[in-house]
Short mmCIF file of N, CA and C in Angstrom, two decimals:
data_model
loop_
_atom_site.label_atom_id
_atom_site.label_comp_id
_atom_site.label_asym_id
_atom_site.label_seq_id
_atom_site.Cartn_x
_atom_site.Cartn_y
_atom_site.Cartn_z
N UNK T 29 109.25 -60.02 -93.48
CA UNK T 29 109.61 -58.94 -92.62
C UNK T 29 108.50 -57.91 -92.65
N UNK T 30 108.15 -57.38 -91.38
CA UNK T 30 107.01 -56.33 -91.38
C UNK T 30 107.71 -55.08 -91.89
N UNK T 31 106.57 -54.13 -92.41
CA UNK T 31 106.96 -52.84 -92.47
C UNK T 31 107.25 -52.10 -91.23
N UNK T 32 108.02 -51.60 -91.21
CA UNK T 32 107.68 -50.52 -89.99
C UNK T 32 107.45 -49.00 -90.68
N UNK T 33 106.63 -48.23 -89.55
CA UNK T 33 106.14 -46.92 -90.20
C UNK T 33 107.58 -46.31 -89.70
N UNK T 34 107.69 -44.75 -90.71
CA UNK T 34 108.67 -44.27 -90.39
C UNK T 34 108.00 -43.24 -89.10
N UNK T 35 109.82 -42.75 -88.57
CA UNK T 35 109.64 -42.38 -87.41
C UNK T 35 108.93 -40.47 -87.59
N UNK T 36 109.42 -40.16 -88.78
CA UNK T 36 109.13 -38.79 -89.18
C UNK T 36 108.10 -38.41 -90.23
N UNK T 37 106.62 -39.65 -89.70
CA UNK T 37 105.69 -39.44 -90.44
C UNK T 37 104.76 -38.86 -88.93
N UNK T 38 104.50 -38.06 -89.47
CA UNK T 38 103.27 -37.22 -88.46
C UNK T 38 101.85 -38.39 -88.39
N UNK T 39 101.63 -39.12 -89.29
CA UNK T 39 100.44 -39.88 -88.71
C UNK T 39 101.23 -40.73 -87.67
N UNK T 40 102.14 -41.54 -87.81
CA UNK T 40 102.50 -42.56 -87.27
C UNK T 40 103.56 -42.19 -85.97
N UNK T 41 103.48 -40.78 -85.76
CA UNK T 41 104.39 -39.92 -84.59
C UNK T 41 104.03 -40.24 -83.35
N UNK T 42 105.01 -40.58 -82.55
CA UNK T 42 104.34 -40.55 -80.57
C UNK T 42 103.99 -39.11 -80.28
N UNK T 43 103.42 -38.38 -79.73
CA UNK T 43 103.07 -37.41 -78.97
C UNK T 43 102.07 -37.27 -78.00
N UNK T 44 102.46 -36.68 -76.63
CA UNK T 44 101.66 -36.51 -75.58
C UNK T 44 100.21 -35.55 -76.01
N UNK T 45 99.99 -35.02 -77.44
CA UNK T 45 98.73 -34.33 -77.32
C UNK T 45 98.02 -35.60 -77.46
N UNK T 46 96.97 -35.25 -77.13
CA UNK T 46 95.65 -36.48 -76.95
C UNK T 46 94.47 -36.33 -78.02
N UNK T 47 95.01 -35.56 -79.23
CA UNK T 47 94.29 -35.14 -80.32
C UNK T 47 95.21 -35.49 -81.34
N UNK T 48 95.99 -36.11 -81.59
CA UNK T 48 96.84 -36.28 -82.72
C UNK T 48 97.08 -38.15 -82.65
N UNK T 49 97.79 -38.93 -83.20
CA UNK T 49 97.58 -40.27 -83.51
C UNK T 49 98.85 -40.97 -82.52
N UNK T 50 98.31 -42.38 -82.62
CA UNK T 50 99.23 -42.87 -81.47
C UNK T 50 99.97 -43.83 -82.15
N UNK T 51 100.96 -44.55 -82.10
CA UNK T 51 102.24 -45.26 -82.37
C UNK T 51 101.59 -46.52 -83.44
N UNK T 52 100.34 -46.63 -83.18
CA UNK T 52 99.62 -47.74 -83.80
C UNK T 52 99.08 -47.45 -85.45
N UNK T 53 98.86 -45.69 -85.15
CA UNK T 53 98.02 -45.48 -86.37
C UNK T 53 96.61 -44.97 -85.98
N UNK T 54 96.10 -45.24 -85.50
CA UNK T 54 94.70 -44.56 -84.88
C UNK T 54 94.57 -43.60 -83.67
N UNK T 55 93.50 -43.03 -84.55
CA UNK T 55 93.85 -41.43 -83.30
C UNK T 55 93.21 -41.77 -82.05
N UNK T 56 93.95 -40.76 -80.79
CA UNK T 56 93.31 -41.24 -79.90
C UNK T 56 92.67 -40.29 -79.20
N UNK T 57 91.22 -41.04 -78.55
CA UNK T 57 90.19 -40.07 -78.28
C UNK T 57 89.94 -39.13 -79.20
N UNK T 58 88.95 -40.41 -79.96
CA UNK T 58 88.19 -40.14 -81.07
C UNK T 58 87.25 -40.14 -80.59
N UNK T 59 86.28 -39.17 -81.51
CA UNK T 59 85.20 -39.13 -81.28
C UNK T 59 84.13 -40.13 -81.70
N UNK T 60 84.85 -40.46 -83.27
CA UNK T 60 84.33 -41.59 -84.38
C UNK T 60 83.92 -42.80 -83.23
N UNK T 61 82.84 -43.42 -83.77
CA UNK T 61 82.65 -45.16 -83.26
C UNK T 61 83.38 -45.87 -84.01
N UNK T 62 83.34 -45.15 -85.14
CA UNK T 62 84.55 -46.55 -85.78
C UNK T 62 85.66 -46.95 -85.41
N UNK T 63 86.68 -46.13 -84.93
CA UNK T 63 87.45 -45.87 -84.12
C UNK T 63 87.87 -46.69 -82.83
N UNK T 64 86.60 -45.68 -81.90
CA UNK T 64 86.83 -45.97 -80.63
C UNK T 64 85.94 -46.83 -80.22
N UNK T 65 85.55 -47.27 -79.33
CA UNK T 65 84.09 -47.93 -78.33
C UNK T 65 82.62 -47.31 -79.45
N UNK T 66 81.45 -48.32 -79.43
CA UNK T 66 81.02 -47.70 -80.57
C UNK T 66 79.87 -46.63 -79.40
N UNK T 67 79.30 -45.41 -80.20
CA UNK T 67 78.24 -44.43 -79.32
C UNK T 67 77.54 -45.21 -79.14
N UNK T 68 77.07 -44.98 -77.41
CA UNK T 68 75.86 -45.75 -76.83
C UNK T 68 74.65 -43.80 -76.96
N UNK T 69 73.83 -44.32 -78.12
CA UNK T 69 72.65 -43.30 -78.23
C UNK T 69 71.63 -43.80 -77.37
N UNK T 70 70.92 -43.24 -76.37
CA UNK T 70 70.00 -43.42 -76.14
C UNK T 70 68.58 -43.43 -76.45
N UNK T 71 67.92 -44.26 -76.74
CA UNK T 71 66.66 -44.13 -77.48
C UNK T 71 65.70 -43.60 -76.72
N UNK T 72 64.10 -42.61 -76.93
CA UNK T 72 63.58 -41.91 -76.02
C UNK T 72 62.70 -43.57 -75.74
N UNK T 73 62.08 -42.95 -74.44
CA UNK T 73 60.89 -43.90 -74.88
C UNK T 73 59.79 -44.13 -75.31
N UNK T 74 59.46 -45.15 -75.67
CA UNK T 74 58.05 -45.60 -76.44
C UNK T 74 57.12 -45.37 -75.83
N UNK T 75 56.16 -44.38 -75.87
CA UNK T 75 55.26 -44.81 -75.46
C UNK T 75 53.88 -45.53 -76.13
N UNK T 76 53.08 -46.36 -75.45
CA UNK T 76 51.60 -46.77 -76.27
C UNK T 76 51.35 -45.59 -76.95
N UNK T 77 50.71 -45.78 -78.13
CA UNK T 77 50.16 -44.71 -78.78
C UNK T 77 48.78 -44.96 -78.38
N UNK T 78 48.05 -43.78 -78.29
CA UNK T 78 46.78 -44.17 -77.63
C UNK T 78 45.84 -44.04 -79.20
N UNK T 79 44.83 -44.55 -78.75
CA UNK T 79 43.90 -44.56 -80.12
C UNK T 79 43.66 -43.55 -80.59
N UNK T 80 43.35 -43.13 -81.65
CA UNK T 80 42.72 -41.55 -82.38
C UNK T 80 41.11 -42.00 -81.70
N UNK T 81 40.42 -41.68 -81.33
CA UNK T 81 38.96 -41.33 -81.12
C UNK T 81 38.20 -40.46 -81.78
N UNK T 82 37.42 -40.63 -82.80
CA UNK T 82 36.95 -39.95 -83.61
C UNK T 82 35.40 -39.59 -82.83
N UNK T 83 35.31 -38.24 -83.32
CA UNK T 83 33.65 -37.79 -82.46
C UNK T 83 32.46 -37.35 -83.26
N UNK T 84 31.73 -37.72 -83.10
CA UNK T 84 30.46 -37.65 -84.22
C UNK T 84 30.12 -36.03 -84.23
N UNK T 85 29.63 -36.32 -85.37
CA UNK T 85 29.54 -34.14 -86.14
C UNK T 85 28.50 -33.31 -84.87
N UNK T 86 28.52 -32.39 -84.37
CA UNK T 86 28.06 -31.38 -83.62
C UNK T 86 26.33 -31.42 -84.14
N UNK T 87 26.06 -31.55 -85.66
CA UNK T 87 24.76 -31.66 -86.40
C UNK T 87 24.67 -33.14 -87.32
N UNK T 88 23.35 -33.66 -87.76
CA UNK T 88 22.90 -34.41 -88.28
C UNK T 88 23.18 -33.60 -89.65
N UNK T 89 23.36 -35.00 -90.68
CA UNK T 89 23.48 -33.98 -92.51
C UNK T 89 22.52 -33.99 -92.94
N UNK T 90 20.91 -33.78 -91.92
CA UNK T 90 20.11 -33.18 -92.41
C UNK T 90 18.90 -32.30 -91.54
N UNK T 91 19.96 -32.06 -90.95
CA UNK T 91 19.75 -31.15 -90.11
C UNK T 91 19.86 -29.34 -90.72
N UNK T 92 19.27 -29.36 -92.10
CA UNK T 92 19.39 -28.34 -92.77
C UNK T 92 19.06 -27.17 -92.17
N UNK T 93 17.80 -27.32 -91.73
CA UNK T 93 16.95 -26.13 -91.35
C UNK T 93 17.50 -25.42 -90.09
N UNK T 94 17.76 -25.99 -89.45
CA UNK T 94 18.45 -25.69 -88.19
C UNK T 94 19.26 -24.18 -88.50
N UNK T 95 19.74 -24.17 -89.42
CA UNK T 95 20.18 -22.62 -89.78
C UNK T 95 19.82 -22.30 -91.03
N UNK T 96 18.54 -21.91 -91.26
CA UNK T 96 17.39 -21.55 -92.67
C UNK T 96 18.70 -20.47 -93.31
N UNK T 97 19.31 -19.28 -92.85
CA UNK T 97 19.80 -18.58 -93.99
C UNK T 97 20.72 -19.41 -94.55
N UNK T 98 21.42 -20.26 -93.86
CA UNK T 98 22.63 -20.61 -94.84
C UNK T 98 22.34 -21.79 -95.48
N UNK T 99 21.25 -22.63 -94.87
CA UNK T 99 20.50 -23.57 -95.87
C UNK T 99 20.01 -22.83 -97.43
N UNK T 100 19.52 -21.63 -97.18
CA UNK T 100 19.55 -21.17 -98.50
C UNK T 100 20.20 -20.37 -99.39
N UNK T 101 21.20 -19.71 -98.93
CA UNK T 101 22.63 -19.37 -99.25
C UNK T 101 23.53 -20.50 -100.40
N UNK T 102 23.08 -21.99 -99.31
CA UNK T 102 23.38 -23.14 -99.96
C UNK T 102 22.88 -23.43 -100.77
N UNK T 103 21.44 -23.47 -100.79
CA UNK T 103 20.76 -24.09 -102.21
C UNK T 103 20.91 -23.09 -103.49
N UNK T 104 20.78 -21.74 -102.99
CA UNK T 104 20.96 -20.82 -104.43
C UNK T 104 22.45 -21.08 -105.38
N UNK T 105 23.26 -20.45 -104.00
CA UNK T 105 24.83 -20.44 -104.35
C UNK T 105 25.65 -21.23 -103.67
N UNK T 106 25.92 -22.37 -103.90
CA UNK T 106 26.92 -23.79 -103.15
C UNK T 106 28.32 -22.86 -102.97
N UNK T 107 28.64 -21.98 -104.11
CA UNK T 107 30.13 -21.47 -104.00
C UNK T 107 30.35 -20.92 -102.94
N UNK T 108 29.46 -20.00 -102.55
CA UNK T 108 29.71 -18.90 -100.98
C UNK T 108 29.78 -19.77 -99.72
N UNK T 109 29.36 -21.20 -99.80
CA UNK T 109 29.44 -22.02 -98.54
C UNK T 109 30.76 -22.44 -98.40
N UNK T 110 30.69 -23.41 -99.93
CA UNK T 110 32.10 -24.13 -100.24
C UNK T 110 33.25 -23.01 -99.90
N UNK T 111 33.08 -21.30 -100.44
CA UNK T 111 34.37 -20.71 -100.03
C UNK T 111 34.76 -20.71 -98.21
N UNK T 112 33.73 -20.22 -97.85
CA UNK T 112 33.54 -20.13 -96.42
C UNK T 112 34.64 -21.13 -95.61
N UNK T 113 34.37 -22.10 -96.27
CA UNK T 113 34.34 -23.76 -95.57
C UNK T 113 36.17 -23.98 -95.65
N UNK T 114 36.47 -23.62 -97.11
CA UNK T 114 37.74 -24.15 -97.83
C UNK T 114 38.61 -23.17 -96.96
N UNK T 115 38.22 -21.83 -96.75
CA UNK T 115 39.07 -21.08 -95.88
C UNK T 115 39.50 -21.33 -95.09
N UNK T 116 38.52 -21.80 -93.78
CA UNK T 116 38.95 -21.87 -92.57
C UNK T 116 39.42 -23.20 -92.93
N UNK T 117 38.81 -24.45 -93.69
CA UNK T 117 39.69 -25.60 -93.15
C UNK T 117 41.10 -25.23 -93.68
N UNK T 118 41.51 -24.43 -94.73
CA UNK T 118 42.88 -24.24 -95.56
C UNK T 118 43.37 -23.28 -94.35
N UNK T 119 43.26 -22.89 -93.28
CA UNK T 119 43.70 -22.11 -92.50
C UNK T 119 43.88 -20.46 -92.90
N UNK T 120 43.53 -19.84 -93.20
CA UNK T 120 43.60 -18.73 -94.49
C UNK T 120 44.26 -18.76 -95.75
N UNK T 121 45.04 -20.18 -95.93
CA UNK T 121 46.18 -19.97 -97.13
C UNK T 121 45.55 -19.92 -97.87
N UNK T 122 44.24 -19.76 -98.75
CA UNK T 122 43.18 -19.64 -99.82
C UNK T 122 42.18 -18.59 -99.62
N UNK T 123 41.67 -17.91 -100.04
CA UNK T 123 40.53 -17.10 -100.22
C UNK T 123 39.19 -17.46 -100.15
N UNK T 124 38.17 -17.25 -99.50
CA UNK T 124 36.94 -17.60 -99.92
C UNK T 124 36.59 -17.33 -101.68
N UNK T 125 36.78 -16.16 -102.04
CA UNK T 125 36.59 -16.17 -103.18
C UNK T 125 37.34 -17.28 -104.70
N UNK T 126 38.52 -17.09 -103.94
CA UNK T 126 39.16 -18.21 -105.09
C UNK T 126 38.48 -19.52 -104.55
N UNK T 127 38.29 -20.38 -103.69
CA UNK T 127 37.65 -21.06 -103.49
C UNK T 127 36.58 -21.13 -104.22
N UNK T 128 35.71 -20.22 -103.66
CA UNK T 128 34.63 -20.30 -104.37
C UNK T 128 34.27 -20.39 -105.98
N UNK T 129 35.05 -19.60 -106.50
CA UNK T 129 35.30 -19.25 -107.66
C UNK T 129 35.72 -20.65 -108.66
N UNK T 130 36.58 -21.36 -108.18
CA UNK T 130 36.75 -22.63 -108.67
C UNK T 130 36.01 -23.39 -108.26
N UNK T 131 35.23 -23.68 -107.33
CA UNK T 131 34.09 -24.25 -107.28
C UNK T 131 33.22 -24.60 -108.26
N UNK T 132 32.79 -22.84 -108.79
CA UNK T 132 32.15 -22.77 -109.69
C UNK T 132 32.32 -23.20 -110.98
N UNK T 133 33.83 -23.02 -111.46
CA UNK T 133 34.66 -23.64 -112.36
C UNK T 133 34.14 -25.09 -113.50
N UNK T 134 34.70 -25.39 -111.81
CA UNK T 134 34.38 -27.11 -111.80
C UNK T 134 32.90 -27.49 -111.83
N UNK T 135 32.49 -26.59 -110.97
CA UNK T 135 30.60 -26.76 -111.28
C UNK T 135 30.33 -27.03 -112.95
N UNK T 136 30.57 -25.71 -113.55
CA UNK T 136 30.01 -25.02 -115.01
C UNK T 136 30.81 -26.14 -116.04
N UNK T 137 32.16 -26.52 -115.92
CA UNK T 137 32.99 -27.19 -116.89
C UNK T 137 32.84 -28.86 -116.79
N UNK T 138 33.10 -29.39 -115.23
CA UNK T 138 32.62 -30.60 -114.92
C UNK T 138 31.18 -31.31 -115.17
N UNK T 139 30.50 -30.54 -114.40
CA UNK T 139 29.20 -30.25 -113.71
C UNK T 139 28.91 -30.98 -112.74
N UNK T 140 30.33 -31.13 -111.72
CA UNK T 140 30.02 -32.00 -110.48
C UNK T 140 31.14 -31.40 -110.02
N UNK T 141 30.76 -30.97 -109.07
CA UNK T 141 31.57 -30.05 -107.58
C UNK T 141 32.30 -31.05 -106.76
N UNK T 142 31.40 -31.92 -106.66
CA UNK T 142 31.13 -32.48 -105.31
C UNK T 142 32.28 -33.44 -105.55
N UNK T 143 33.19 -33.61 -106.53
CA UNK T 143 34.64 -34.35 -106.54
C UNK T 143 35.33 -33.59 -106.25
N UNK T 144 35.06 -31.85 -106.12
CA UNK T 144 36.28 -31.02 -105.56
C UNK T 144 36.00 -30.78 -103.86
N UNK T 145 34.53 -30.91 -103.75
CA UNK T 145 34.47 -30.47 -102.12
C UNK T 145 34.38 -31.43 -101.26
N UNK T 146 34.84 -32.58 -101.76
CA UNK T 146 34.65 -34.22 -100.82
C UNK T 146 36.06 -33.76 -100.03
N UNK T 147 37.12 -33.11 -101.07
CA UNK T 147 38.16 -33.54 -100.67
C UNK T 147 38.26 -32.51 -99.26
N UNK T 148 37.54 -31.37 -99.15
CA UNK T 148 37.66 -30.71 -98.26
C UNK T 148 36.96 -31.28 -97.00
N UNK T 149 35.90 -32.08 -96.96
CA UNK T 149 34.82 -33.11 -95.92
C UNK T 149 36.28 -33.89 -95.51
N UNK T 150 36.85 -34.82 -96.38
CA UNK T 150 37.98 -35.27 -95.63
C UNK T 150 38.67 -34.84 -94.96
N UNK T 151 39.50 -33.15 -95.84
CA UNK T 151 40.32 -32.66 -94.55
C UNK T 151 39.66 -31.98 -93.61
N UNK T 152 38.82 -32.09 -93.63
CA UNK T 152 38.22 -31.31 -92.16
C UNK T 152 38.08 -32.37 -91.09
N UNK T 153 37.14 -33.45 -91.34
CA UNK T 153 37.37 -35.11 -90.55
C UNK T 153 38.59 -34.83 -89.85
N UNK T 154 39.33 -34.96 -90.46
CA UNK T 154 40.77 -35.49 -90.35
C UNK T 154 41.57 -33.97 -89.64
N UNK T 155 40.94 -33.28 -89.98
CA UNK T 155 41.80 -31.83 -88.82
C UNK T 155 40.93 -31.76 -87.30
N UNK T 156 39.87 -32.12 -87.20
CA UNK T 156 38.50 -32.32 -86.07
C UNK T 156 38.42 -33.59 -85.67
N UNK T 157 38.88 -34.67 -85.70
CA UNK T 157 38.74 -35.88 -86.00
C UNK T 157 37.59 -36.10 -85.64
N UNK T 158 36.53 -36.05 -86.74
CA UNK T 158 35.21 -36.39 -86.91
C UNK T 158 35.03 -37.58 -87.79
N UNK T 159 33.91 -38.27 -87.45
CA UNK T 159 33.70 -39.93 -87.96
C UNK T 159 33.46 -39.23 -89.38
N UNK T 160 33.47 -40.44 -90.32
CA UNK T 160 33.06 -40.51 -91.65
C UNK T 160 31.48 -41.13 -91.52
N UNK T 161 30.40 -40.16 -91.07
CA UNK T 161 29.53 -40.61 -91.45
C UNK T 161 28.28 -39.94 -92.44
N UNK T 162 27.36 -40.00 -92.85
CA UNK T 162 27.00 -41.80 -92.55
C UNK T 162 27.52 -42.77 -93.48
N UNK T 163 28.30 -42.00 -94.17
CA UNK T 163 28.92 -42.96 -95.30
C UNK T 163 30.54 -42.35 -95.78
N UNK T 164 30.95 -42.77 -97.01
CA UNK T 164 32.06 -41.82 -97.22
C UNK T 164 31.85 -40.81 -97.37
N UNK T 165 33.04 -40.00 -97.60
CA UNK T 165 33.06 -38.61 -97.90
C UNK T 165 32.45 -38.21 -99.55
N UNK T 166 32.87 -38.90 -100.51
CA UNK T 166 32.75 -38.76 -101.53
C UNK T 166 31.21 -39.02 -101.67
N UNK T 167 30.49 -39.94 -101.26
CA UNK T 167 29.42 -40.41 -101.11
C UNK T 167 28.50 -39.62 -100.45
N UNK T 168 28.90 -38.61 -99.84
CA UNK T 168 27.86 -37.93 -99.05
C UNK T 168 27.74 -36.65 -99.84
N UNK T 169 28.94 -35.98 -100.96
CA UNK T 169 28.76 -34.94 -101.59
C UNK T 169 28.47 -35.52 -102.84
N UNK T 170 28.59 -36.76 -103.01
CA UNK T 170 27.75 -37.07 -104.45
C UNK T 170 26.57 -36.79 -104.32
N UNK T 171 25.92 -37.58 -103.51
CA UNK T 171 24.44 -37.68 -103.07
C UNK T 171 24.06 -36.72 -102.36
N UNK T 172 24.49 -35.92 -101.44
CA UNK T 172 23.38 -34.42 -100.72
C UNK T 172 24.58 -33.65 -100.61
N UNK T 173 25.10 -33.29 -101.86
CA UNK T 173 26.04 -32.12 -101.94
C UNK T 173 25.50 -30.63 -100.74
N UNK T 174 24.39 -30.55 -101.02
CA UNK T 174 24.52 -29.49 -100.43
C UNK T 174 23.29 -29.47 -98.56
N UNK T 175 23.62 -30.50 -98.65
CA UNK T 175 23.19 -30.82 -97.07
C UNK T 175 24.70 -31.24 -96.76
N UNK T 176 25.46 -31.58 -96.79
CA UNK T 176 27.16 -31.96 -96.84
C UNK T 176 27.67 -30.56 -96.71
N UNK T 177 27.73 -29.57 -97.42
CA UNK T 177 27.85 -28.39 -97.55
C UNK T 177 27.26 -27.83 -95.96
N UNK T 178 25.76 -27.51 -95.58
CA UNK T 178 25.18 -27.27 -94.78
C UNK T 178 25.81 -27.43 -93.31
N UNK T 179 26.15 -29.33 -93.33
CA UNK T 179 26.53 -29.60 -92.17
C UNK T 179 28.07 -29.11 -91.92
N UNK T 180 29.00 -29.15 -93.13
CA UNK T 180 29.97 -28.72 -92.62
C UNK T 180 30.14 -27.15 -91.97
N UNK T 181 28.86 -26.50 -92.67
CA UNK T 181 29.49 -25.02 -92.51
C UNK T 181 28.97 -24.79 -90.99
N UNK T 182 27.96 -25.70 -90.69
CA UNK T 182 27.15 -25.52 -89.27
C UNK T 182 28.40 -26.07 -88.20
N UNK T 183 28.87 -27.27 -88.58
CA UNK T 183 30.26 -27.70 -87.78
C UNK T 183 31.35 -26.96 -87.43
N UNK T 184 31.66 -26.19 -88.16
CA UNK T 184 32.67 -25.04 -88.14
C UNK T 184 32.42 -23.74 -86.88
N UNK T 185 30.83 -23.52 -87.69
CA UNK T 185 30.58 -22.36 -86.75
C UNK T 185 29.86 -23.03 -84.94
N UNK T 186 29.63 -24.18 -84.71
CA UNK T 186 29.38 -24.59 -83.30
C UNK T 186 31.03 -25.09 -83.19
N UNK T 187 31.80 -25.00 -83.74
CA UNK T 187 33.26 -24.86 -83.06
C UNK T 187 34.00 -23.44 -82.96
N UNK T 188 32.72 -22.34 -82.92
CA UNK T 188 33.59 -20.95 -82.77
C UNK T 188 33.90 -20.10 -83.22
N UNK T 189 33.70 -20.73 -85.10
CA UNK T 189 34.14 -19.77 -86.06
C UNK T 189 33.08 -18.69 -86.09
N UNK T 190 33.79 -17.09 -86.57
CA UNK T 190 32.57 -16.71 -87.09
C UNK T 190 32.49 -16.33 -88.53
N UNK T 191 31.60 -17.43 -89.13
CA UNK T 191 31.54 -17.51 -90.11
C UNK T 191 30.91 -16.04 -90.77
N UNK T 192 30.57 -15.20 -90.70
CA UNK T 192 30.45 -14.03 -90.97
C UNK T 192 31.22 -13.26 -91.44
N UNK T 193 32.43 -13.23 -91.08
CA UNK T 193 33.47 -12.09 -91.58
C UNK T 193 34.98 -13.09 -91.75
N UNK T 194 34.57 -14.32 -92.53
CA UNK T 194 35.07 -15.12 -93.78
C UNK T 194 35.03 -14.71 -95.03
N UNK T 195 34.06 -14.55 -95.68
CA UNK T 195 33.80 -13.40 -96.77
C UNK T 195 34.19 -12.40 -97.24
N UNK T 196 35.35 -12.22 -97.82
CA UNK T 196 36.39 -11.23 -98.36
C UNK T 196 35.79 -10.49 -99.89
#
């Protein structure tokens, strides 16, 4: 013998509201898919993603001379470039000076920079989408740290910056 539900249980109640449950047990005009019909979501569409196109640097990385003061700005003091550089690519969230300052850090304690300022050659690539050339990133501040230095700070400023009143 089946159960039957009782008649004076509120789940199992007839009523004409259309928000409360029907004779069966399940509410009606639900919102749930489990429930009712399941949601038809519409998906946006796909489109092709088009390629990233990467564009070769504005300067050659040895193209030093091309701007003599900061070529030698660079060779005396790497920190005042590296801060320059770390700023604008960090969007202001860093200081030139703290930048710089740990630069130096890592200069004096390490005695190789150029594992802290590769990482900034990458994010800049990668915020400009500029090629990795002529080699890696790491590879280009191992070997001409401060022609690497040079070209980035020259890249920056033929995109607008003025690197001048970076310097806090």
């Amino acid at each position: 013998m089946a159960a039957r539900p009782l008649a004076s249980s509120p789940l199992f109640s007839e009523s004409t509201d259309t928000n409360t449950t029907a004779t069966n047990g399940f509410p009606v005009n639900s919102t749930s898919s489990y429930y009712g019909a399941p949601d038809v979501k519409r998906q946006p569409a796909v489109l092709p993603a088009r390629p990233k196109i990467r564009r070769p640097w504005s300067t050659g990385l040895c193209d030093c001379f091309s701007d003599c003061r900061n070529c030698c700005i660079t060779c005396w003091c790497p920190c005042i470039t590296f801060g320059q550089i770390a700023e604008i690519i960090d969007k202001g969230s860093s200081s030139c000076g703290v930048n710089g300052a740990l630069y130096t850090l890592i200069a004096c304690v390490v005695g190789c920079a150029s594992c802290y300022s590769c990482f900034y050659r990458t994010k800049m690539r990668q915020q400009y989408m500029l090629k990795e050339s002529p080699c890696g990133d790491c590879c280009v501040h191992c070997c001409c740290e401060y022609c690497a230095l040079c070209q980035e700070y020259r890249e920056l400023k033929n995109r607008g910056y003025d690197m001048s009143i970076v310097v806090n």
